[in-house]
Short mmCIF file of C-alpha atoms and ligand atoms in Angstrom, two decimals:
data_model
loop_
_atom_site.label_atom_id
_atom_site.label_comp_id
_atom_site.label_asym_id
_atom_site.label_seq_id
_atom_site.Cartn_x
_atom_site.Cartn_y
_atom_site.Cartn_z
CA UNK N 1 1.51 -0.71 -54.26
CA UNK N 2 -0.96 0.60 -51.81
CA UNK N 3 0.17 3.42 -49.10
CA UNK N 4 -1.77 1.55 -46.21
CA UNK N 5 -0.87 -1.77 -46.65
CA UNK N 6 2.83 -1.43 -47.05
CA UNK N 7 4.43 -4.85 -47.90
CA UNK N 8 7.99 -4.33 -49.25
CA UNK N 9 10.01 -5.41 -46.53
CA UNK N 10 12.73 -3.75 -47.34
CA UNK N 11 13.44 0.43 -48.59
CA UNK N 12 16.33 3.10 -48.45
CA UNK N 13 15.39 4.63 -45.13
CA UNK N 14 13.58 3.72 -41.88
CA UNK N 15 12.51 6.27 -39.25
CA UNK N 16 11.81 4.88 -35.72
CA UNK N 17 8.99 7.76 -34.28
CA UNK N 18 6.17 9.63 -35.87
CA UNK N 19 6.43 12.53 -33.15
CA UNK N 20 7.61 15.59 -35.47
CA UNK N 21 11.50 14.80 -35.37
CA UNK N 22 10.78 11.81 -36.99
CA UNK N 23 7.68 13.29 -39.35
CA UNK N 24 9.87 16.08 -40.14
CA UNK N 25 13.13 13.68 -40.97
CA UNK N 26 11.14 11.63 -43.19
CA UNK N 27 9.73 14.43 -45.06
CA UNK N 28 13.08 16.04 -45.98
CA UNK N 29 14.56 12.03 -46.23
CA UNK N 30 11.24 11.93 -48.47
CA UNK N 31 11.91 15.18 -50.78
CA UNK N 32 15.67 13.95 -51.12
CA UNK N 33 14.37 10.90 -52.95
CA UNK N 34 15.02 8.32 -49.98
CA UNK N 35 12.30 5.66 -49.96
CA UNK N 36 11.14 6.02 -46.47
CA UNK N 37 8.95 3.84 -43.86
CA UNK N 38 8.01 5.89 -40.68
CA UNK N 39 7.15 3.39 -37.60
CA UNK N 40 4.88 4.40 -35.01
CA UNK N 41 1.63 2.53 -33.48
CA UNK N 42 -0.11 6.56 -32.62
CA UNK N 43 1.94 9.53 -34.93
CA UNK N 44 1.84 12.44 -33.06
CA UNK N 45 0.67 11.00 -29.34
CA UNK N 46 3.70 11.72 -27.20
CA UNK N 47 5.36 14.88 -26.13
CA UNK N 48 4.43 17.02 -29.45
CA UNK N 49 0.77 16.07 -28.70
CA UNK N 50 1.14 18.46 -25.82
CA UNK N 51 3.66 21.27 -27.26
CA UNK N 52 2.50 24.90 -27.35
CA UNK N 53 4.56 25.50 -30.98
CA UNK N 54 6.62 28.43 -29.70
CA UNK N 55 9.58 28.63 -32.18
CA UNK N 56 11.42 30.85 -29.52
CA UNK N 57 15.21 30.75 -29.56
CA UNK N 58 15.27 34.39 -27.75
CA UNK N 59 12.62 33.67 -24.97
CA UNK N 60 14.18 30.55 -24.51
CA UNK N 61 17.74 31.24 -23.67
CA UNK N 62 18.44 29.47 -20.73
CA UNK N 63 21.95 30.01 -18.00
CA UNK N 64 24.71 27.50 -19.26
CA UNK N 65 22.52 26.76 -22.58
CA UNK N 66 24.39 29.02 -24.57
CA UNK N 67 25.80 26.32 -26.67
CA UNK N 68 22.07 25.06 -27.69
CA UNK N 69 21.32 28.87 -29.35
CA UNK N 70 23.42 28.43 -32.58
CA UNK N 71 21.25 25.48 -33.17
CA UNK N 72 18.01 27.19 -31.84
CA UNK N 73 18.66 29.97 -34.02
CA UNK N 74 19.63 28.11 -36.91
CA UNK N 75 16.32 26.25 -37.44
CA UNK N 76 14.41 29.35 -36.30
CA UNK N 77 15.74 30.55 -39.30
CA UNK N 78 14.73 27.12 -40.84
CA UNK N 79 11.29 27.76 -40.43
CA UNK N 80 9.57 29.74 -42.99
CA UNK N 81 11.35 27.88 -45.94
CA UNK N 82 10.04 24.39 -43.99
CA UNK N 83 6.57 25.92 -43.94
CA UNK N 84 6.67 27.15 -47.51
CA UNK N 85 8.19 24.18 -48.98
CA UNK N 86 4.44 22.18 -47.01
CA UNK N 87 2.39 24.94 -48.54
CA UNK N 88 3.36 24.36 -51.70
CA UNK N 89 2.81 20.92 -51.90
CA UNK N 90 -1.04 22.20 -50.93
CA UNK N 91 -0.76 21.85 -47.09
CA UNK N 92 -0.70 25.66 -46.33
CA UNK N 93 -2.09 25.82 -42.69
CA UNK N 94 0.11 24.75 -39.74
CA UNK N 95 -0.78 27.55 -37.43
CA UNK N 96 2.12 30.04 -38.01
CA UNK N 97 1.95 33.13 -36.29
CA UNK N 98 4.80 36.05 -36.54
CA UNK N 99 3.37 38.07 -33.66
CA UNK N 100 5.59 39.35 -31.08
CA UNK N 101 6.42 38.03 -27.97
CA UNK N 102 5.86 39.87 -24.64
CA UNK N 103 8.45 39.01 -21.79
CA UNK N 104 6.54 39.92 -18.24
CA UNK N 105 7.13 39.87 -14.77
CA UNK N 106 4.56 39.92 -11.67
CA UNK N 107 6.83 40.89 -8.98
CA UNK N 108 10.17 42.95 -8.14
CA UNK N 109 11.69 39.98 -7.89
CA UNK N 110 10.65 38.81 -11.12
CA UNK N 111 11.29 42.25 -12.69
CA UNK N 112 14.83 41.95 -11.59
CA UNK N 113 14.71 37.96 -13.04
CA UNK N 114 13.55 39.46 -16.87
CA UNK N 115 16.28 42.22 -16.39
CA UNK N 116 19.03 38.85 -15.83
CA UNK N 117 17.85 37.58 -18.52
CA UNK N 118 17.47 40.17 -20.75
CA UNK N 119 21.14 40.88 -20.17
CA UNK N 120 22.06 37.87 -21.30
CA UNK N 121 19.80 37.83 -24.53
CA UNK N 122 21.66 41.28 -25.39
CA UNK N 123 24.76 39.53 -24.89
CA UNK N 124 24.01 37.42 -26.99
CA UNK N 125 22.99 40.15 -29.83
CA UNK N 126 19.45 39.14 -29.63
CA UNK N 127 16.63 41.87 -30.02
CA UNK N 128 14.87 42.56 -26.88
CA UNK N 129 13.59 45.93 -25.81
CA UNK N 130 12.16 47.46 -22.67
CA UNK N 131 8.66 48.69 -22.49
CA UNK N 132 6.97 50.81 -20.23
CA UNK N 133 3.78 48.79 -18.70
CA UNK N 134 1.92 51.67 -20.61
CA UNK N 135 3.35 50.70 -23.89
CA UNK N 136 2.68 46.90 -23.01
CA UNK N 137 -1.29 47.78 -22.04
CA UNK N 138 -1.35 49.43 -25.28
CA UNK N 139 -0.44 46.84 -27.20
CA UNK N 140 -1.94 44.61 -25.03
CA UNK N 141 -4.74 46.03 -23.32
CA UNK N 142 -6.36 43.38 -21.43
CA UNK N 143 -2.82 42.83 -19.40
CA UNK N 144 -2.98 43.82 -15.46
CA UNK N 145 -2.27 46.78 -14.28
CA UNK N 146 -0.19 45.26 -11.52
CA UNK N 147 2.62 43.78 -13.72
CA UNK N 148 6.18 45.35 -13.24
CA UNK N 149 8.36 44.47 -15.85
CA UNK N 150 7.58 44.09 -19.88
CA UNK N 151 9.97 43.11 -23.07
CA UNK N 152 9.46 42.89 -26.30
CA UNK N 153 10.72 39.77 -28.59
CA UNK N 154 10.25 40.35 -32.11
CA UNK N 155 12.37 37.19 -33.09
CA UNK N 156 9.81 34.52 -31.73
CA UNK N 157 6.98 32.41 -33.56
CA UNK N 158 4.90 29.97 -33.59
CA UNK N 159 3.20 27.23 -35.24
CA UNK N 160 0.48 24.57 -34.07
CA UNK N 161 2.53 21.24 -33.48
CA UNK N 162 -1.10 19.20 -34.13
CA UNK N 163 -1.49 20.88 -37.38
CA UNK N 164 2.51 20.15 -38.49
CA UNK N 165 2.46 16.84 -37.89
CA UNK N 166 -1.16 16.03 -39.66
CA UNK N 167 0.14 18.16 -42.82
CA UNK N 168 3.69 16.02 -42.84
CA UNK N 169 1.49 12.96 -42.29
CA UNK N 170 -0.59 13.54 -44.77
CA UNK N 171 2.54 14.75 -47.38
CA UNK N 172 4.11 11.33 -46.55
CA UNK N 173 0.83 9.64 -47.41
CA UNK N 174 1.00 11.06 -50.70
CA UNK N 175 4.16 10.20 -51.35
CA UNK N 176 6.18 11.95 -53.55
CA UNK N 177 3.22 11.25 -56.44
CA UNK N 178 5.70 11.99 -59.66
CA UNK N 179 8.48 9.86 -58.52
CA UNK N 180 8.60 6.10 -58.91
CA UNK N 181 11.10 5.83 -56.41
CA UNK N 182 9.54 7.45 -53.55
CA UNK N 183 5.63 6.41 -54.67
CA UNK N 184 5.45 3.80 -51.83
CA UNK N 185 5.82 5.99 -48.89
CA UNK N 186 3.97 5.02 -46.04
CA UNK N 187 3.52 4.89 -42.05
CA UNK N 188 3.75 1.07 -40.66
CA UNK N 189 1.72 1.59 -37.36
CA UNK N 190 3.26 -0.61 -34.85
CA UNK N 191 6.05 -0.47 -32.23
CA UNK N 192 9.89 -0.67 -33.31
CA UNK N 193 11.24 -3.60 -31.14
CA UNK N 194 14.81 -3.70 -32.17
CA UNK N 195 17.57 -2.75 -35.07
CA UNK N 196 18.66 -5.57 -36.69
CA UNK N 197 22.56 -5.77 -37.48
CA UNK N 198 24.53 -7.29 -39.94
CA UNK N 199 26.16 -9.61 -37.69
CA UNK N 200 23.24 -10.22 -35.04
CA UNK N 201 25.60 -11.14 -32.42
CA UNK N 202 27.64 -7.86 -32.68
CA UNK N 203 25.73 -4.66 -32.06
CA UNK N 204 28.52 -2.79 -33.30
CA UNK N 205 27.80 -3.97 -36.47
CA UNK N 206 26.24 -2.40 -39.29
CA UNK N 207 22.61 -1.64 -38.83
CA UNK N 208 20.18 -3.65 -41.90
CA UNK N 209 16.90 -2.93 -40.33
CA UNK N 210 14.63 -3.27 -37.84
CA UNK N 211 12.52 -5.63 -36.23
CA UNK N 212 8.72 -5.01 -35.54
CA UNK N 213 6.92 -5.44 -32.84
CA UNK N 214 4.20 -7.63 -34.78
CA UNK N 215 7.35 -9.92 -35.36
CA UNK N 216 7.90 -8.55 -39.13
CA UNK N 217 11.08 -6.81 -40.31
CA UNK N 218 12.01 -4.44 -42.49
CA UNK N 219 15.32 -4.42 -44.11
CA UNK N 220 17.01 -0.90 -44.83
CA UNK N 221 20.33 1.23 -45.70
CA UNK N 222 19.83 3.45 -42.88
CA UNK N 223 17.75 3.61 -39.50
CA UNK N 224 16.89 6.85 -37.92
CA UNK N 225 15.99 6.04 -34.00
CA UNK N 226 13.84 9.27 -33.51
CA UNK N 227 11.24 7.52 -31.22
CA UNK N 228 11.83 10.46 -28.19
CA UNK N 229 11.93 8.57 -24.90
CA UNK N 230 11.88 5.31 -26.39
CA UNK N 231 14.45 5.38 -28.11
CA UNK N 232 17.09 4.29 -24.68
CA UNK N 233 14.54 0.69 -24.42
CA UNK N 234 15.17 -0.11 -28.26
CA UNK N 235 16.53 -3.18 -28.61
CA UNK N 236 19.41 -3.57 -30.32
CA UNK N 237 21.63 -0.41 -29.76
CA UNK N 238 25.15 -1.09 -29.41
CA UNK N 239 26.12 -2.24 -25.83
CA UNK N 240 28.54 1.08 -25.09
CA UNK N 241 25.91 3.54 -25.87
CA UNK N 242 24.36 5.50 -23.56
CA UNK N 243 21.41 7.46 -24.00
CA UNK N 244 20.60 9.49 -20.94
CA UNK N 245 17.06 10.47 -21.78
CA UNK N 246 14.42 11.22 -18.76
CA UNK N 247 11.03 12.38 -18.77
CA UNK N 248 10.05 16.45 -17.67
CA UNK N 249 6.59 16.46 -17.45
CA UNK N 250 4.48 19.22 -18.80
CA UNK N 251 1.09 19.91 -17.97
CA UNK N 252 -0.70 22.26 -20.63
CA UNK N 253 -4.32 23.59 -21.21
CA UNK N 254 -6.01 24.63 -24.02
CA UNK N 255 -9.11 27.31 -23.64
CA UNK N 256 -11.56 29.07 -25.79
CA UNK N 257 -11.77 32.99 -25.84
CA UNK N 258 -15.32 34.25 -25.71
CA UNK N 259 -16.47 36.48 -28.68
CA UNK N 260 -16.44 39.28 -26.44
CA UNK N 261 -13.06 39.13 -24.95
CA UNK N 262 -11.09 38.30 -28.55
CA UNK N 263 -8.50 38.80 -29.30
CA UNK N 264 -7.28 38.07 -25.48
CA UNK N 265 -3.90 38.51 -26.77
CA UNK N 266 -2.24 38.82 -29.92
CA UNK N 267 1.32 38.70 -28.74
CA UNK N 268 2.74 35.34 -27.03
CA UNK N 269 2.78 36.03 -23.52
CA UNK N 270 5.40 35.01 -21.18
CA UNK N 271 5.55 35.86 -17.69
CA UNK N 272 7.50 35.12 -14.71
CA UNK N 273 4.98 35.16 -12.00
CA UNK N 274 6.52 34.76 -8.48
CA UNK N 275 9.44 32.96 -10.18
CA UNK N 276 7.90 30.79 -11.88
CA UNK N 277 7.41 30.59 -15.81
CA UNK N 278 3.97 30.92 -17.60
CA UNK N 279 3.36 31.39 -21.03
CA UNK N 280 -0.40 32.23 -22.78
CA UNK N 281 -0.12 31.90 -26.36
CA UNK N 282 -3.15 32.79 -28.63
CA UNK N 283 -4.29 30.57 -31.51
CA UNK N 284 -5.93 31.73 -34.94
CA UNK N 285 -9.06 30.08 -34.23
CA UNK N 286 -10.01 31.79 -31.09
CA UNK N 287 -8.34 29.71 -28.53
CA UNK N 288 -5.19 29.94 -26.27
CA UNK N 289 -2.40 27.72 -24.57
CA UNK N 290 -1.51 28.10 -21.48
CA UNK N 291 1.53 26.40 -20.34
CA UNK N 292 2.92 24.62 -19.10
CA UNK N 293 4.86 23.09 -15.49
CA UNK N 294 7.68 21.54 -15.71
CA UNK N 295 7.87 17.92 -13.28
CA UNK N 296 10.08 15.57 -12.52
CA UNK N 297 7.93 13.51 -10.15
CA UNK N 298 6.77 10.27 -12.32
CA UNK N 299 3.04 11.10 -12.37
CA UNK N 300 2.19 11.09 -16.32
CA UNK N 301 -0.78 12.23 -15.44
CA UNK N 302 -2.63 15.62 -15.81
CA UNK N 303 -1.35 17.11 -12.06
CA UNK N 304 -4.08 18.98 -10.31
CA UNK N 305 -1.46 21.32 -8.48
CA UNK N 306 -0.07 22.00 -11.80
CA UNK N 307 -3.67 22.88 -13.59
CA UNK N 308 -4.04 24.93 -10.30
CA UNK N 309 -0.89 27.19 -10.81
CA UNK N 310 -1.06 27.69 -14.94
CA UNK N 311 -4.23 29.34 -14.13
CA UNK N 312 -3.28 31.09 -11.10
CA UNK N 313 -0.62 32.72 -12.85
CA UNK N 314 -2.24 32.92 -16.26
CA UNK N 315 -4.68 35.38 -14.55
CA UNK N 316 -1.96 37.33 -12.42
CA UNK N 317 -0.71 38.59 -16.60
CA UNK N 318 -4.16 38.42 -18.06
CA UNK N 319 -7.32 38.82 -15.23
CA UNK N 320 -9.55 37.91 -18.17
CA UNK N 321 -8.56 34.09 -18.29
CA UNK N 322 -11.06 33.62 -15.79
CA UNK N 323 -13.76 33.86 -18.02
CA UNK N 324 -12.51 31.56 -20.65
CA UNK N 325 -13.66 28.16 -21.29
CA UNK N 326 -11.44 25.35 -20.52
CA UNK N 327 -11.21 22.85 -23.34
CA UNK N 328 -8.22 20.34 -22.40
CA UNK N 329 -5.90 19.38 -20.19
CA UNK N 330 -2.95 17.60 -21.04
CA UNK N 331 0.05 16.21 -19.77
CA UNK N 332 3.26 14.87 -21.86
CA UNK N 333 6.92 14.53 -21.23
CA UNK N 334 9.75 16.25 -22.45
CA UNK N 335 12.61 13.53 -23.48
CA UNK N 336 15.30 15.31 -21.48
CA UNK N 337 19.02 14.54 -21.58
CA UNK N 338 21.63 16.12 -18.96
CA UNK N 339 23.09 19.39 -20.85
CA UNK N 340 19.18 20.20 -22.21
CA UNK N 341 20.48 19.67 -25.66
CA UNK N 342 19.29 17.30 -27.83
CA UNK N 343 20.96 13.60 -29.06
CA UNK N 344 21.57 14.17 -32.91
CA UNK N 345 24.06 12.02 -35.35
CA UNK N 346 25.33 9.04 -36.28
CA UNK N 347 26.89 6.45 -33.16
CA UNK N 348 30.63 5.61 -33.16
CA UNK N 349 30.97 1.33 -32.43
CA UNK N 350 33.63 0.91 -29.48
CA UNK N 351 36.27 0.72 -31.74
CA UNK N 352 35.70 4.70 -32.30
CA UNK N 353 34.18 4.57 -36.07
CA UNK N 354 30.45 5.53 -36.72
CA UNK N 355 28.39 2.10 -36.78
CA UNK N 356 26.97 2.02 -40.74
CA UNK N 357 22.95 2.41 -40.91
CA UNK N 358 22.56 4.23 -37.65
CA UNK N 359 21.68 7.51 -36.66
CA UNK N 360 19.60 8.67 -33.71
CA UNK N 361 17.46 11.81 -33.21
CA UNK N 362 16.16 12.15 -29.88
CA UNK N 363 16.28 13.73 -26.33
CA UNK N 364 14.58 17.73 -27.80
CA UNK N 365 13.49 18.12 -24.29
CA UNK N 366 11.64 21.90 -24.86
CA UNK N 367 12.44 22.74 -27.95
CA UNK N 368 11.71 19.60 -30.47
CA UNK N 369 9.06 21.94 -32.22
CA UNK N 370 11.58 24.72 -32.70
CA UNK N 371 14.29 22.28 -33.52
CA UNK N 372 12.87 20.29 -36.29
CA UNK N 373 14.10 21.39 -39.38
CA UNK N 374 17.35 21.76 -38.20
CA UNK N 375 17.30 18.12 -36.91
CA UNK N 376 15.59 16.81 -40.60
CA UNK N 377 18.67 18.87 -42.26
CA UNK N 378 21.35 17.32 -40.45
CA UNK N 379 19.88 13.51 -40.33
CA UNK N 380 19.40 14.23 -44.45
CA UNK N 381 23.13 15.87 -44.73
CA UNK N 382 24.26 12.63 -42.78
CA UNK N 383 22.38 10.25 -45.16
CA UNK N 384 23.66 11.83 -47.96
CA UNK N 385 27.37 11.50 -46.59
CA UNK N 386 27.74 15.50 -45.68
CA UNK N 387 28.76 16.25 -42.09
CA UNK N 388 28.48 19.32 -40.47
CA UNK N 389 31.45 20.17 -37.80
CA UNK N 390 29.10 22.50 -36.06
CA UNK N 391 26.63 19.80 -34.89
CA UNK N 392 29.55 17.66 -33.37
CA UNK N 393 28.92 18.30 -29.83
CA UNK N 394 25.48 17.48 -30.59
CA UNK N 395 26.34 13.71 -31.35
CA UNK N 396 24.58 11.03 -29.39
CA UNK N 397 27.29 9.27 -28.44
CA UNK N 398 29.03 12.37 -26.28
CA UNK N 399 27.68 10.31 -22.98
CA UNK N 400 29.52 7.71 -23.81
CA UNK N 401 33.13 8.13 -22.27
CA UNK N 402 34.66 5.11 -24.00
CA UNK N 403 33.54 6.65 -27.29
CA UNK N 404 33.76 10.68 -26.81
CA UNK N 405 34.79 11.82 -23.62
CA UNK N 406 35.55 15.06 -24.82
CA UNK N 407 32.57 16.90 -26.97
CA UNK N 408 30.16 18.52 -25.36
CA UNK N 409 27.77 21.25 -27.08
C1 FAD H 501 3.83 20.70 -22.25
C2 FAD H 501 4.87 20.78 -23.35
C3 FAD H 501 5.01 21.97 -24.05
C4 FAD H 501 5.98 22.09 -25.04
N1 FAD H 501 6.09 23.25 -25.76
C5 FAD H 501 7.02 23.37 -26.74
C6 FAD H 501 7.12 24.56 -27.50
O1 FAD H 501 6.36 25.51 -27.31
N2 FAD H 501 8.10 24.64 -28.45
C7 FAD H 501 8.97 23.60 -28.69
O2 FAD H 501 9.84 23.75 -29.56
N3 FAD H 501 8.89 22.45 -27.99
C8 FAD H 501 7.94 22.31 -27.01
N4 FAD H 501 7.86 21.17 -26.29
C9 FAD H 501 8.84 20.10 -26.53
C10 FAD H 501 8.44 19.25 -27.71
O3 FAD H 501 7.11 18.84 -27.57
C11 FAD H 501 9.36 18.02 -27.79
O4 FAD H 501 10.70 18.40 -27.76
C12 FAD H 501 9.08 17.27 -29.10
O5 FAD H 501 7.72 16.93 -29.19
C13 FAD H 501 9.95 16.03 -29.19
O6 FAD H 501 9.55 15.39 -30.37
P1 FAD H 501 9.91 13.87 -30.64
O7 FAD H 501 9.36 13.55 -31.98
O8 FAD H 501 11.36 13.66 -30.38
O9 FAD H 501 9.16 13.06 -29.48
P2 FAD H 501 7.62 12.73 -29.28
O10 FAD H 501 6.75 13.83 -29.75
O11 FAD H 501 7.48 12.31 -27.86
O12 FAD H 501 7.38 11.51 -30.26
C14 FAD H 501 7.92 10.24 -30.04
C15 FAD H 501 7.10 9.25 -30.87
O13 FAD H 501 7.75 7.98 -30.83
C16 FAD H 501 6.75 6.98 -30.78
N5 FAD H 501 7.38 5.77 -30.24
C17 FAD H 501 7.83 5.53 -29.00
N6 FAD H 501 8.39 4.32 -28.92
C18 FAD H 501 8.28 3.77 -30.16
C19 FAD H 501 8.70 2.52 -30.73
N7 FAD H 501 9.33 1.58 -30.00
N8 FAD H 501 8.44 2.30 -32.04
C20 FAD H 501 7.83 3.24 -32.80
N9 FAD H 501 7.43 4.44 -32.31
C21 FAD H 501 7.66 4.69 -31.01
C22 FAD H 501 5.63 7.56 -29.94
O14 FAD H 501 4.38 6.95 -30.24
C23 FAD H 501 5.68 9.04 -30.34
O15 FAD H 501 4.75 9.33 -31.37
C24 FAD H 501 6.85 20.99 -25.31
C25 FAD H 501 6.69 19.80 -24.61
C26 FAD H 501 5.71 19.69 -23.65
C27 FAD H 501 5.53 18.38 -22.92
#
């Protein structure tokens, strides 16, 4: 059987997105022996096309999110056995970086914003500790003079999202090589049009499959709806569910450090500059992000205003980013849902029991990079029947009233 042309219409598992919650579902679907088909026309092209990679639970504790940072913090803690686990199977370089973080602020007002905040990490028994701007130019010496406030974060990481998702391609392209079972593995690059259910008048029913855009379908035990903001248009989903998903527009830019200015940076910078966030984040080979805006005005487009401000503020932390070269802008959205926390389980039908063959795994909003081997752990605990009381208020359905009017993360 050929891994291009897959023909079998019908395997254990199918996973609706190739952005890297579905990648990184399949993979761990993948190494649990599930025979898996991963649909998407351009792997990779939405939202984690953009992403900076920060695996920041600590810098990224936001007011009245408290109830994401067990999860945060659980797949931070994910991380290094996810990356091991590709570099042993001979795809060793996604871009991981255990540098520190520096927390920064331009103004008094901002300086009294990173105090907040760091209040609230401490509360939370996270490790975050003052430095004098002396200390931060030391370990950071092209940083300006002029900033007021600087933290250390020893907790957060990063990878390069690009480089995770062509690695856990290329793994599923492999296939699992020693196994007949899992051989076949492949991505079918077209657009998901709808689940397919048991009874096709009754979307409560069990989910068998899914129907193709191209018209095909593929028959399967289980379908994992992981296809970001697409996943509220698929046809198909049963009638009571609602999945509140919106679009937060980033706009990012990648630059290249001249020889004579490297290393800009070798911590992650992130700075509140006149109250508003910016983060510089320096790559292995040379370059930096700088990121990113966050919009809610329906332009998916690169925003001018918003290429104007990362830079203005880039250079109020770091006068040097002047003299960089600018290699790409981008703009992506974030698949946001109402309490920032992402849409992760099976579905209860109206009648209050989970509808067979369906699970979703959508709405990571900022932290899908961060999030994703938590999100492949649970989606494989739920395929292989375990449960996990803990990710409860996590389940997709909690916008649903009829269903669950009471969890909430
Ligand atoms: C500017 C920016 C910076 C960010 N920085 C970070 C960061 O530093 N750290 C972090 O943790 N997170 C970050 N994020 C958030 C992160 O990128 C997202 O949470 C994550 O990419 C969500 O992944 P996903 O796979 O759910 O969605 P996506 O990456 O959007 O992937 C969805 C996929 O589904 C496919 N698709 C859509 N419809 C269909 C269909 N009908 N059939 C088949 N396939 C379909 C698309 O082609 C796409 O490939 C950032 C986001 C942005 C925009």
């Amino acid at each position: 059987m050929s891994c291009t042309e897959p023909e079998p219409t019908s395997t254990d598992v199918v996973v609706i997105g190739g952005g890297i919650i579905g990648l990184g579902i399949a993979l761990e679907a993948q190494r649990a022996g599930y025979r898996i088909r991963l649909i998407d026309p351009a792997p990779a092209s939405g939202a984690t096309y953009a992403a900076a990679g920060m695996l920041a639970p600590v810098s990224e504790l936001h007011y009245q999110e408290e109830g994401l940072l067990g999860l945060t913090l659980a797949s931070a803690k994910r991380w290094p056995g996810f990356m091991q686990a590709l570099a042993a199977d001979g795809y060793p370089d996604i871009g991981f970086q255990s540098t520190p973080t520096l927390a920064l602020g331009a103004d008094a007002a901002d300086r009294s914003a990173l105090a907040d905040m760091r209040e609230a990490q401490t509360r939370e028994g996270l490790d975050v500790s003052r430095l004098s701007i002396r200390e931060a130019r030391r370990l950071e010496p092209l940083l300006s003079p002029h900033i007021t406030a600087a933290h250390m974060i020893s907790g957060d990481h990063q990878v390069d999202p690009r480089a995770v998702a062509a690695a856990i391609e290329a793994r599923l392209l492999a296939g699992a090589g020693d196994s007949a079972k899992t051989a076949g593995d492949t991505i079918i690059r077209t657009n998901a049009a709808a689940l397919l259910h048991r009874d096709p008048e009754d979307h409560d029913s069990p989910v068998t499959g899914v129907m193709l855009a191209d018209g095909r379908s593929i028959r399967a035990d289980e379908v994992v709806v992981a296809n970001g903001l697409g996943a509220a248009s698929l046809g198909g989903l049963p009638a009571h569910l609602v999945l509140p998903l919106r679009p937060v527009y980033g706009d990012v830019l990648r630059l290249r450090v001249p020889e004579h200015l490297r290393p800009l940076t070798t911590a992650t910078l992130r700075g509140m500059v006149r109250g508003i966030p910016v983060y510089i984040v320096p790559r292995s080979d040379g370059t930096v992000v700088i990121g990113a805006t966050s919009r809610e005005d329906s332009n998916p487009g690169v925003s001018a205003g918003g290429v104007h401000q990362l830079l203005r503020d880039a250079q109020v932390l770091l006068p040097a980013v002047a003299e960089l070269e600018l290699l790409e802008t981008t703009a992506r959205a974030r698949p946001a849902t109402p309490d920032n926390a992402p849409l992760l389980g099976r579905v209860a039908g109206a009648g209050g029991r989970d509808i067979p063959g369906l699970l979703i795994a959508t709405g990571f909003f900022r932290h899908g990079v961060l999030l994703t081997p938590i999100a492949a752990h649970v989606i494989t605990g739920l395929l292989q029947g375990r449960s996990d009381p803990a990710h409860a208020g996590f389940r997709p359905d909690r916008f649903s009233p009829a269903v669950h009017p009471q969890e909430r993360p």
